[in-house]
Short mmCIF file of C-alpha atoms and ligand atoms in Angstrom, two decimals:
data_model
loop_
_atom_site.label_atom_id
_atom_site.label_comp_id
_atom_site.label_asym_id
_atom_site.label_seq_id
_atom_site.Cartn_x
_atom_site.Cartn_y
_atom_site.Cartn_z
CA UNK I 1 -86.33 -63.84 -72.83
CA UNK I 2 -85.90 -61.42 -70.19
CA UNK I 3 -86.84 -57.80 -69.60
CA UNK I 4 -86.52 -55.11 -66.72
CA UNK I 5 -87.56 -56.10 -63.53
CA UNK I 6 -90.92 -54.96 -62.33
CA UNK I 7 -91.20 -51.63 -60.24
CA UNK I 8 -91.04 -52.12 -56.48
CA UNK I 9 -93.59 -49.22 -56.24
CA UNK I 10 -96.68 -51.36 -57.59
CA UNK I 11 -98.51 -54.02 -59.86
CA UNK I 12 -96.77 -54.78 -63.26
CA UNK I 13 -99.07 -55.35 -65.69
CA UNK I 14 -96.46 -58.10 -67.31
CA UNK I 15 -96.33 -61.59 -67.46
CA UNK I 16 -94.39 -62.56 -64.01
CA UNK I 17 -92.87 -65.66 -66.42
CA UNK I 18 -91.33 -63.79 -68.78
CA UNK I 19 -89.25 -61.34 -66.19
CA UNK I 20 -86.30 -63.11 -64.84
CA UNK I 21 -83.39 -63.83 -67.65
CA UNK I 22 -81.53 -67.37 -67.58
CA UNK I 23 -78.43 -65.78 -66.47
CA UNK I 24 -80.86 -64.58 -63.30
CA UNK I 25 -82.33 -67.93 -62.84
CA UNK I 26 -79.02 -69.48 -62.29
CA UNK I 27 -77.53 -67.13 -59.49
CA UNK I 28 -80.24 -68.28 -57.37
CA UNK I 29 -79.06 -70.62 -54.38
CA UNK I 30 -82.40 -72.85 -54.14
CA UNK I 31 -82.73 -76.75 -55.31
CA UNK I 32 -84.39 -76.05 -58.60
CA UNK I 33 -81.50 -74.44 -59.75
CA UNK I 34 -78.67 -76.08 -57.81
CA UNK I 35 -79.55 -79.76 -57.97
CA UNK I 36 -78.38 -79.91 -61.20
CA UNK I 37 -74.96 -78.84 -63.25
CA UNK I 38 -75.31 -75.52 -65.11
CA UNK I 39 -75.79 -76.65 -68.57
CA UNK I 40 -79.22 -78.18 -67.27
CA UNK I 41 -82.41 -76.57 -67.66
CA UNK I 42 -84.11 -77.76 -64.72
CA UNK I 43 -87.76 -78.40 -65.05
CA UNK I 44 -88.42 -80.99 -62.14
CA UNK I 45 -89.37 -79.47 -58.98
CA UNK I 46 -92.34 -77.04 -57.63
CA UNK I 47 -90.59 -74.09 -57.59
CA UNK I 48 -91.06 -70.83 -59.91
CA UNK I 49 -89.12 -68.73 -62.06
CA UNK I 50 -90.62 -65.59 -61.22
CA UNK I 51 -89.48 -62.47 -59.08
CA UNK I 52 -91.73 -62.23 -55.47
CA UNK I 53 -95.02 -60.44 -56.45
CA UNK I 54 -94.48 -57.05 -55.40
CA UNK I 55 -97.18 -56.71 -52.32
CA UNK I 56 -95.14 -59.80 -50.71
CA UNK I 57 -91.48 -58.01 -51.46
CA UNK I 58 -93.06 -54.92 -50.09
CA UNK I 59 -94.26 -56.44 -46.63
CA UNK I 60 -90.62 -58.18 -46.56
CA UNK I 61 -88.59 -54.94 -47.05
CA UNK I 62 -91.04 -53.47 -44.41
CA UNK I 63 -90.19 -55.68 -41.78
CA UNK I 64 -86.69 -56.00 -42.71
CA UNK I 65 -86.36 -52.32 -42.23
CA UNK I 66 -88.29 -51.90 -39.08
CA UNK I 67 -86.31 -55.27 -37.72
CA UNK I 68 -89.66 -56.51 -37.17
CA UNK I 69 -87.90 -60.18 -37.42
CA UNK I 70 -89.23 -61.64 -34.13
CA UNK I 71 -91.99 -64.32 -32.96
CA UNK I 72 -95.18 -64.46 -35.27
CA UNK I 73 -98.54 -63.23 -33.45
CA UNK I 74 -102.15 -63.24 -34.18
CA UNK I 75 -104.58 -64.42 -36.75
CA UNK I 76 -103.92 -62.54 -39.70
CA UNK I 77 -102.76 -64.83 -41.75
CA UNK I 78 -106.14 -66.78 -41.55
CA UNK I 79 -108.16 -63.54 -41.44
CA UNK I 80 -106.59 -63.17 -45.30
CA UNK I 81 -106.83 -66.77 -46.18
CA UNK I 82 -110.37 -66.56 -45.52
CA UNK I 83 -111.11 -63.45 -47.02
CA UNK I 84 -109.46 -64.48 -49.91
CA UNK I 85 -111.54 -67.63 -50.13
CA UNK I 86 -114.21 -66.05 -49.50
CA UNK I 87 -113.79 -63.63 -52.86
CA UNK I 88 -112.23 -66.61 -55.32
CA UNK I 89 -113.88 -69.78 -53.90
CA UNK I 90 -117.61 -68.86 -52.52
CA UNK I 91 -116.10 -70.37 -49.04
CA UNK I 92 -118.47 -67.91 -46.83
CA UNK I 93 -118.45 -69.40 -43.50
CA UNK I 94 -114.54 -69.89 -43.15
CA UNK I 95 -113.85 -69.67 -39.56
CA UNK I 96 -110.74 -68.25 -38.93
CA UNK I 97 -111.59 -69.83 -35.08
CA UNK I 98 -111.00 -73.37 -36.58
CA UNK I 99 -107.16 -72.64 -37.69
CA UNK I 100 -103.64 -72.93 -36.89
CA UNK I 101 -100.66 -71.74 -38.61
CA UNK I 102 -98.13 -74.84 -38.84
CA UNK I 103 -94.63 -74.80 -40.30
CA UNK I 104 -95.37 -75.87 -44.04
CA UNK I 105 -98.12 -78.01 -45.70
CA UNK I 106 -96.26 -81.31 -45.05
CA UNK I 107 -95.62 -80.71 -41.04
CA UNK I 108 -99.35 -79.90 -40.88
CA UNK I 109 -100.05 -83.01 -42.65
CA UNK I 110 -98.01 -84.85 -40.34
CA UNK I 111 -99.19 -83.30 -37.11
CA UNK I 112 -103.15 -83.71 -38.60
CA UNK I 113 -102.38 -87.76 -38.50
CA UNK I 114 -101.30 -87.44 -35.26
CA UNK I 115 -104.19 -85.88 -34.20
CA UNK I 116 -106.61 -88.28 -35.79
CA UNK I 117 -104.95 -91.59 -36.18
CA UNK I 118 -102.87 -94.11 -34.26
CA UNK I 119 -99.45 -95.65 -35.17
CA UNK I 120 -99.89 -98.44 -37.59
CA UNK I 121 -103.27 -97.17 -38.83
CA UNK I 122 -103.26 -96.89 -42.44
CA UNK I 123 -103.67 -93.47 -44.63
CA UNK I 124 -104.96 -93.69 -48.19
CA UNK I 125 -103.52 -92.01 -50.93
CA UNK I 126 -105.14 -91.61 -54.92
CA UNK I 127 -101.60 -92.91 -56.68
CA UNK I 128 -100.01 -91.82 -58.75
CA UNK I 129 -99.33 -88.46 -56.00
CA UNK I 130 -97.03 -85.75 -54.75
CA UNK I 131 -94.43 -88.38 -53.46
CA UNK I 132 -93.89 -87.09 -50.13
CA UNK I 133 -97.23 -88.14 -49.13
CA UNK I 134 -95.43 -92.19 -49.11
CA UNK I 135 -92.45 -91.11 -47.22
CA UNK I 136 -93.55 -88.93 -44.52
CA UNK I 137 -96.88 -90.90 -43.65
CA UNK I 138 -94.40 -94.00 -43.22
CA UNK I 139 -92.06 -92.15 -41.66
CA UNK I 140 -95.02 -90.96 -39.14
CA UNK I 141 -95.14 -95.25 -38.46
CA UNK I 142 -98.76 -95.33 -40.59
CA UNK I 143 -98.78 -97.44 -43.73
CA UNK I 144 -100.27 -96.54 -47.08
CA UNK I 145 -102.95 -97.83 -49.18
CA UNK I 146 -102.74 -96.76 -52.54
CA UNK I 147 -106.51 -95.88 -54.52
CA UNK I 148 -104.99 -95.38 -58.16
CA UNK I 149 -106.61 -92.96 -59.80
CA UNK I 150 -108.46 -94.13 -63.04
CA UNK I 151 -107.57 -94.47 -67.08
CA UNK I 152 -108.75 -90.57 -67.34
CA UNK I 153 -106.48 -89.45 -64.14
CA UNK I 154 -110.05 -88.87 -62.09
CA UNK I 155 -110.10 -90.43 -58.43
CA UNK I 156 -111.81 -94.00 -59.05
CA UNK I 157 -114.59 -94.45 -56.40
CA UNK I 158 -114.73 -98.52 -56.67
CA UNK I 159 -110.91 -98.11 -55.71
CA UNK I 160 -111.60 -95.79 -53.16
CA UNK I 161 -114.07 -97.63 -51.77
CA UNK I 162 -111.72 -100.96 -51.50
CA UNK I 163 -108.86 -99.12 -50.35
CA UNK I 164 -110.99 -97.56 -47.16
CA UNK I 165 -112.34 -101.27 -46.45
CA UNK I 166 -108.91 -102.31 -46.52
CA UNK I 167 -107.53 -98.97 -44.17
CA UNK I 168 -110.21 -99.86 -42.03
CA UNK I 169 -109.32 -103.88 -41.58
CA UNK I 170 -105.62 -102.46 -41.03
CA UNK I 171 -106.69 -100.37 -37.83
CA UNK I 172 -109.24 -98.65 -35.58
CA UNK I 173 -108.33 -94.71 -37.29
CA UNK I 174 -108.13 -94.33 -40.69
CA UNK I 175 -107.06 -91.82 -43.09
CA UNK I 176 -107.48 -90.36 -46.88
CA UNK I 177 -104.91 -87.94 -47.63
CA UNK I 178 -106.46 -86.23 -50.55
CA UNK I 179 -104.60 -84.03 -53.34
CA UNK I 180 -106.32 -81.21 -54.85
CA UNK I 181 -105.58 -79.67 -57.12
CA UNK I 182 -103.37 -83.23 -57.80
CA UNK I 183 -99.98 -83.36 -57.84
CA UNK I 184 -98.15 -84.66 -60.92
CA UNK I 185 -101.81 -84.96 -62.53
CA UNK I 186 -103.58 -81.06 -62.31
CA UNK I 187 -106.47 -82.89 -61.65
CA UNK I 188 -108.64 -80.49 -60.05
CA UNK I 189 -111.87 -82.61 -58.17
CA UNK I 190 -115.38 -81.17 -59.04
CA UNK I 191 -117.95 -80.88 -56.25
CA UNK I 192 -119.47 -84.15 -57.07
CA UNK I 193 -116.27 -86.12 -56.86
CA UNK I 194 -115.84 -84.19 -53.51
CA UNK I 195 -119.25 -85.28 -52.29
CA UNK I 196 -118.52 -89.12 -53.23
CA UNK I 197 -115.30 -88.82 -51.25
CA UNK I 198 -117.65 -87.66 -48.47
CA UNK I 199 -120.15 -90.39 -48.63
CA UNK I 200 -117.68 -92.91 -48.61
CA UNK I 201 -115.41 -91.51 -46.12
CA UNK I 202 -118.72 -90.99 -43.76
CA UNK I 203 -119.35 -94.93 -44.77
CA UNK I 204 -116.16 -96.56 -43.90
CA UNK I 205 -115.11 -94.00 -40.64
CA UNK I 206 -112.41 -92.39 -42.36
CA UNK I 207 -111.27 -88.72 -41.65
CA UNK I 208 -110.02 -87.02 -44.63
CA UNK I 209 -106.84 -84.75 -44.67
CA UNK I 210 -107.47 -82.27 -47.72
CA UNK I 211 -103.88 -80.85 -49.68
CA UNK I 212 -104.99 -77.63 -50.91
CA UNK I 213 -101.61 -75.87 -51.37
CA UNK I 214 -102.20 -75.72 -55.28
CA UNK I 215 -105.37 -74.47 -54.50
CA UNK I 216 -104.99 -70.93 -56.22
CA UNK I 217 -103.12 -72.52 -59.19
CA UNK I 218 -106.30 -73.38 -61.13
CA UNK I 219 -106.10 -72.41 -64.19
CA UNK I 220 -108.93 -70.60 -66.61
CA UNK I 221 -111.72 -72.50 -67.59
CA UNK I 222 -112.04 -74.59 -63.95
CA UNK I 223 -113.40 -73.60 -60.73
CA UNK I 224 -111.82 -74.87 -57.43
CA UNK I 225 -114.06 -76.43 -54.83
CA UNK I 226 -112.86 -76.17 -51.28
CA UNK I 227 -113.45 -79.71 -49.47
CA UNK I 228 -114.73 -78.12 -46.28
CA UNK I 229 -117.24 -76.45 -48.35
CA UNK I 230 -118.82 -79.76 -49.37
CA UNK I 231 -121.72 -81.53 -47.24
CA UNK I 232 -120.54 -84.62 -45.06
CA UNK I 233 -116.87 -82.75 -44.58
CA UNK I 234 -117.49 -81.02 -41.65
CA UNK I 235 -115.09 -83.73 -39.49
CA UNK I 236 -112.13 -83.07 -42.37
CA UNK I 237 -108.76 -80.69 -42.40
CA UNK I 238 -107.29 -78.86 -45.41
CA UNK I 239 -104.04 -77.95 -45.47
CA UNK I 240 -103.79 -74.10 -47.40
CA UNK I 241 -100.53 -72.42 -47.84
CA UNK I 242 -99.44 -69.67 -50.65
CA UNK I 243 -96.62 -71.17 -50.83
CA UNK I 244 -97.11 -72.98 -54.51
CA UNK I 245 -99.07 -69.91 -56.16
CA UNK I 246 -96.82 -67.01 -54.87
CA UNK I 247 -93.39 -69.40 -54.83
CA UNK I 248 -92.78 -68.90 -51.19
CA UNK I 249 -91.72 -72.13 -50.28
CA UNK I 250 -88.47 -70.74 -48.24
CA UNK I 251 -90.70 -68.50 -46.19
CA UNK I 252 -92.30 -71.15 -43.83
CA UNK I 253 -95.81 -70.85 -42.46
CA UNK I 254 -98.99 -72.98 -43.42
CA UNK I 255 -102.54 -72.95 -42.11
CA UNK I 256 -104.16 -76.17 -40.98
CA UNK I 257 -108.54 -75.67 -41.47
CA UNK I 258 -110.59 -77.66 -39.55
CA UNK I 259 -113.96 -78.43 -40.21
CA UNK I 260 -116.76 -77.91 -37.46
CA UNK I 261 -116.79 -81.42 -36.14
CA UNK I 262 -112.70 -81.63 -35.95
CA UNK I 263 -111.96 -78.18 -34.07
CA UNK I 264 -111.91 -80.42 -31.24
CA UNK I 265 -109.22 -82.49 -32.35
CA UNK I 266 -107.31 -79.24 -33.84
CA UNK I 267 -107.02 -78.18 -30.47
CA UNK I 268 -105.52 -80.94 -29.11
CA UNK I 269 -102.08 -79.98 -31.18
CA UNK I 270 -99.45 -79.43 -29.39
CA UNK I 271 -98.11 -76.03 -28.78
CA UNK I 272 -94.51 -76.79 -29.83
CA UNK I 273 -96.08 -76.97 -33.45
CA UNK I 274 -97.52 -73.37 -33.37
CA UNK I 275 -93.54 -72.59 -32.40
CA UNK I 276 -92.79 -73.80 -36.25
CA UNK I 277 -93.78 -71.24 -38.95
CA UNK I 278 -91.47 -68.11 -39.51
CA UNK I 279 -92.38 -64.86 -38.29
CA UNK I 280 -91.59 -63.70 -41.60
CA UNK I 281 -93.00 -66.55 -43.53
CA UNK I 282 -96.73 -65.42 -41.95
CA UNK I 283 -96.10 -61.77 -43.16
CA UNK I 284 -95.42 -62.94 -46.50
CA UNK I 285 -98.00 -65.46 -46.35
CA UNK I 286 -100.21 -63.08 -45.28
CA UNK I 287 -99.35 -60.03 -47.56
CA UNK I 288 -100.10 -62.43 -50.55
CA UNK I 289 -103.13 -63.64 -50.09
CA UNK I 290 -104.39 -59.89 -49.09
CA UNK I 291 -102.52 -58.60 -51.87
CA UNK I 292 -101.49 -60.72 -54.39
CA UNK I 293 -104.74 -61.50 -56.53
CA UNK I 294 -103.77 -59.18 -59.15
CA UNK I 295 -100.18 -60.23 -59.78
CA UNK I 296 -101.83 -64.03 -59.36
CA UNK I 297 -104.00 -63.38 -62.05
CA UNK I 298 -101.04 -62.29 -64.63
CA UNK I 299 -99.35 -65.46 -63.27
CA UNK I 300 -102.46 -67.55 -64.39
CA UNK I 301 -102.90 -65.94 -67.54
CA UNK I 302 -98.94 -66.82 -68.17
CA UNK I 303 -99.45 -70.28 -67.08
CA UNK I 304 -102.99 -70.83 -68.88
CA UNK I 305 -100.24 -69.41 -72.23
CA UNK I 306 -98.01 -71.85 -71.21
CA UNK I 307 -99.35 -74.69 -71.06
CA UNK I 308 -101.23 -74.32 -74.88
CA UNK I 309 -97.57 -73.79 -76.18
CA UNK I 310 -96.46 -76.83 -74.14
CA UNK I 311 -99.37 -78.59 -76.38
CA UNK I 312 -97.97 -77.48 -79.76
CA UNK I 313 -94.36 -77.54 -78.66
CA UNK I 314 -94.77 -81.59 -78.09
CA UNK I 315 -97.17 -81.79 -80.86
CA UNK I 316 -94.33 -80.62 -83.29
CA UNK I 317 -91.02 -82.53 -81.34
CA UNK I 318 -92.40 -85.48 -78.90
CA UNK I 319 -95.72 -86.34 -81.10
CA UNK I 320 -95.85 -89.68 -79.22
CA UNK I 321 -95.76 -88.27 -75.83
CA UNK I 322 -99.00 -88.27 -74.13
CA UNK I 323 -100.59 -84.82 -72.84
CA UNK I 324 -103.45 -84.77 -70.32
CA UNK I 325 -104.03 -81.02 -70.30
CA UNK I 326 -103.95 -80.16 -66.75
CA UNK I 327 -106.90 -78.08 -65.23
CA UNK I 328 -104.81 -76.51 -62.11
CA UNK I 329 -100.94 -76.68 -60.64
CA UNK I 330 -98.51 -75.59 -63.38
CA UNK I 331 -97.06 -79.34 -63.46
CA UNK I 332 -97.34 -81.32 -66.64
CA UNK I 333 -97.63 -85.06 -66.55
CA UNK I 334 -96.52 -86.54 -69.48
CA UNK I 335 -96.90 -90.57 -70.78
CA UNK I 336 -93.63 -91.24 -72.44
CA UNK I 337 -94.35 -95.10 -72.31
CA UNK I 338 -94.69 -94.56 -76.28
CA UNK I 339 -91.07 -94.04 -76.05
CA UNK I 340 -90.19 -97.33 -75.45
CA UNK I 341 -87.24 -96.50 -73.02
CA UNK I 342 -86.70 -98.71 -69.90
CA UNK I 343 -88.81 -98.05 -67.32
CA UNK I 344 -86.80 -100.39 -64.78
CA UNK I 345 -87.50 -99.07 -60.83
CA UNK I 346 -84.08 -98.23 -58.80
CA UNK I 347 -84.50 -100.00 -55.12
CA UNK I 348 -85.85 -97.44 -52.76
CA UNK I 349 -89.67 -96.54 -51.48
CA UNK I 350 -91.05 -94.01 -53.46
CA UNK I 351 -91.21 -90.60 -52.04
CA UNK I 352 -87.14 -90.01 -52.97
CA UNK I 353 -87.32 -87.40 -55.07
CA UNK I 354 -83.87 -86.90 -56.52
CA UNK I 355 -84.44 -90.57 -58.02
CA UNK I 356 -84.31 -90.73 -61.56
CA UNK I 357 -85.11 -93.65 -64.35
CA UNK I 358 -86.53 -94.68 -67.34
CA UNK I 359 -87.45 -91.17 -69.78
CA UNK I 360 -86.37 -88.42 -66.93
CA UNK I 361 -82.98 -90.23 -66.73
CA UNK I 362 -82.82 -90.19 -70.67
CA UNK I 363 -84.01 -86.86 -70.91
CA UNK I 364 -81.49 -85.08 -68.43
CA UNK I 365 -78.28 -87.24 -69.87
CA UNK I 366 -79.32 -86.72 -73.87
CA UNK I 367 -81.43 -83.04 -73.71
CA UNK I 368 -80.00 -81.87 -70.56
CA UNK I 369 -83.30 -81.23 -69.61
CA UNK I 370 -84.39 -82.06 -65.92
CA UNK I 371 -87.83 -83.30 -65.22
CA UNK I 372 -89.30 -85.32 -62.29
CA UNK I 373 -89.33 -89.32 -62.97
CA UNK I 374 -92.89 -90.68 -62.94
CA UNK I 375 -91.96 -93.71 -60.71
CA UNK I 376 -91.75 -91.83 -57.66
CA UNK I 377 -95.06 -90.79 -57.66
CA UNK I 378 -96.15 -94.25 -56.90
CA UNK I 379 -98.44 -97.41 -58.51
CA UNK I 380 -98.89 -95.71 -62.24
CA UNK I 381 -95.72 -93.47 -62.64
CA UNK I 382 -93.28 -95.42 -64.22
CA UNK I 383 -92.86 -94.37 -67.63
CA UNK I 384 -94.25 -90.33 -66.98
CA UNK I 385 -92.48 -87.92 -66.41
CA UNK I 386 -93.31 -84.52 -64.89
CA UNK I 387 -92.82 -81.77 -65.87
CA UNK I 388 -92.90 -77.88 -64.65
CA UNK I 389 -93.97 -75.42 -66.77
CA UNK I 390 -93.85 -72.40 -64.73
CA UNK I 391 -90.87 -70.79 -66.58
CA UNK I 392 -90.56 -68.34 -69.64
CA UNK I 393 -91.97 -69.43 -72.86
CA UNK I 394 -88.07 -69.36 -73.57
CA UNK I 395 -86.78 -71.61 -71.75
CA UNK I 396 -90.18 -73.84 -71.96
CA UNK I 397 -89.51 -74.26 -75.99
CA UNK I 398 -85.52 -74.38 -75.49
CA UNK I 399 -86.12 -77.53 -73.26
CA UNK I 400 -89.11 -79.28 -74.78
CA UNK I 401 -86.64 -78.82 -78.18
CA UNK I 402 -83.69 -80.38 -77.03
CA UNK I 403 -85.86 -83.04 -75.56
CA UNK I 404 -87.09 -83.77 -79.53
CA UNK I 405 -83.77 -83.48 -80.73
CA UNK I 406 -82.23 -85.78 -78.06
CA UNK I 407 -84.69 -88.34 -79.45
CA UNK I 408 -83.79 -87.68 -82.92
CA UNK I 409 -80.29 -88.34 -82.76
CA UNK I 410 -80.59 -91.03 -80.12
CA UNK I 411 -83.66 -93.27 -80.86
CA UNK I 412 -84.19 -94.83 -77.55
CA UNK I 413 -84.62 -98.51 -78.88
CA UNK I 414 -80.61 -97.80 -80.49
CA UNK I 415 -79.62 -97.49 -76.80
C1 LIG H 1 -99.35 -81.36 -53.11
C2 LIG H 1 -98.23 -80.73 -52.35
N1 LIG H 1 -98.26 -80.72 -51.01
C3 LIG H 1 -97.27 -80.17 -50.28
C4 LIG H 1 -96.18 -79.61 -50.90
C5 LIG H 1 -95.07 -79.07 -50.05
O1 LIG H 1 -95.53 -77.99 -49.34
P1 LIG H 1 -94.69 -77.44 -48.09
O2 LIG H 1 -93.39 -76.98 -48.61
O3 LIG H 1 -95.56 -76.34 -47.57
O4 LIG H 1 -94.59 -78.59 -47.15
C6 LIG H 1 -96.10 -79.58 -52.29
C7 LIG H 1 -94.93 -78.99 -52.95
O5 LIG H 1 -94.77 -79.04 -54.13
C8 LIG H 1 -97.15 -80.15 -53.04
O6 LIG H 1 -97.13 -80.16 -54.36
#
């Protein structure tokens, strides 16, 4: 694995997955690759192992050299959101008027609720999901009601429709906070789907909260439908950052979208929220998705790679683990119930995510491979595991390898 890093000067025309060696990887100071002692390949959370696309390195160095490291201004950062939606998604009437730029994807979620629902309401999520949506909704005093998806990983609309009767006997303001693309699944909801959530939402008198952050992860072969773009979601918010698709989660800034009928309530955040995001976060922000189609489409093409050889790699060492080819995200959620290892839940609410049982705990102590545990993920997790496949092809076959062999020479039903 590994070759020379791509020029500064312009676009490589390389796979950004294959470009960083191991022994690069591991001098970086982030969780991914500190969590976890070096003799672990770690596979768990969203981060990537690929150098910064060279239009966001280049607006970095520009305003590191010019000191230009002082309070973000403006409306740039939507003006190239929506231009960029504009060219990928067919979102034409994007209104850059109906924004704010918030600190990350999970503030703006949190200051959305506050915007639209009371303490104590409840907030729906499709389970099994991204597990921060359990922790910081409770943590925001509302309660959640889980929808879990159905057998084929889709959103279930008889369980969506319970759940909102039930969100709204729990209060006067519900919520749905919606994943898509979903996280651990790569689920990616077609326009029908969308319109269902709309009818229902419309129905019961629930606002929905839209998690697009994975957004430009979809992967060849599937088209991404904004929810704003959908009829009956014109009183919704989506939450867009480029964080996930250009690994910029250390550079804080996010953009909150409302639709027509919730500007109102956008403007009602408070100012101290605006004070979040880094000035330098925005520039990056921005400079991707104004510049960074090109090196996102060699990432896609890399992942689209990656996850086929994730198919035959399991195929040939973990033939009873269960692959649901995902359509967006570069996560891969994987049904080791075949395994027959314990799937036993620690105490804790979900939404921890350093917790580990059941196959990720067997995995990291026989392969030395680290992978997220299902069970945090919520109702339906327990006995997945997730894992991230946006590494080299290397390391990708190194760890799904040992993860065969660890089974081979320790058959989980010997102990
Ligand atoms: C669905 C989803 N939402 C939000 C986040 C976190 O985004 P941020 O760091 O902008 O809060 C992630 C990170 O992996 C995610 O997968």
């Amino acid at each position: 694995m590994g070759s020379p890093a791509p020029s500064p000067d312009g676009p490589t025309a390389e796979n950004p997955l294959t470009l960083l060696t191991l022994d690069e990887l591991r001098q970086r100071t982030s969780v991914k690759w500190r969590m976890h002692p070096p003799d672990v390949l770690p596979l768990w959370v969203a981060e990537m192992d690929v150098p910064l696309a060279p239009p966001v390195a280049d607006a970095l160095r520009r305003a590191i050299d010019l000191g230009d490291t002082g309070y973000p201004h403006g409306t740039a950062y939507a003006e190239a959101l929506g231009d960029f939606a504009a060219r990928r998604w067919d979102w034409h009437d994007f209104r850059v008027g109906h924004t704010a730029v918030v600190p990350d994807v999970m503030m703006g979620i949190v200051e959305v609720l506050r915007l639209v629902t009371d303490p104590a309401d409840a907030v729906v999520v499709c389970s099994p999901v991204y597990q921060p949506f359990y922790a910081f909704v409770s943590h925001a005093g509302r309660q959640v009601i889980e929808a879990p998806l159905g057998a084929d990983l889709r959103m279930d609309p008889a369980a969506l429709d319970e759940a909102f009767r039930q969100a709204r006997a729990c209060g006067r303001r519900p919520a749905f906070l919606m994943c898509n693309p979903h996280n651990p699944t790569g689920v990616v909801h077609r326009r029908d789907e969308l319109e269902d959530v709309a009818e229902l939402a419309a129905r019961h008198g629930v606002r929905v909260i839209s998690d697009e952050i994975h957004a430009p992860l979809v992967l060849p072969g599937t088209h991404f439908t904004p929810y704003l773009t959908v009829a009956g979601a014109e009183n919704a918010f989506a939450l867009i950052s480029a964080s996930k698709a250009w690994n910029l989660a250390g550079l804080k800034a996010a953009l909150v979208v409302a639709g027509p009928r919730a500007a109102a309530d956008l403007d009602r955040m408070p100012e101290e929220v605006g004070h979040g995001p880094s000035h330098l976060g925005v520039i990056a922000h921005t400079a991707a998705f104004r510049a960074g189609g090109p090196w996102l489409d060699l990432l896609l093409d890399g992942l689209d790679a990656n996850r086929t050889l994730l198919a035959t790699l399991l195929a040939k060492h973990l033939p009873s683990v269960g692959y649901h080819r995902p359509e967006g995200t570069y996560l891969a959620w994987l049904d080791c119930t075949a395994l027959g290892v314990a799937t036993a839940q620690p105490a804790g609410e979900p939404g921890a995510a350093s917790d580990l049982a059941g196959p990720a705990q067997m995995f990291l102590d026989r392969a030395r491979v680290a992978l997220s545990s299902g069970h945090v993920f919520g109702t339906g997790g327990a006995g997945f595991v997730r894992l991230n496949f946006a590494t080299s092809p290397a390391i990708l076959t190194e760890a799904v390898t040992r993860m065969g062999q660890a089974l081979d020479t320790h058959p989980p039903s010997a102990g």
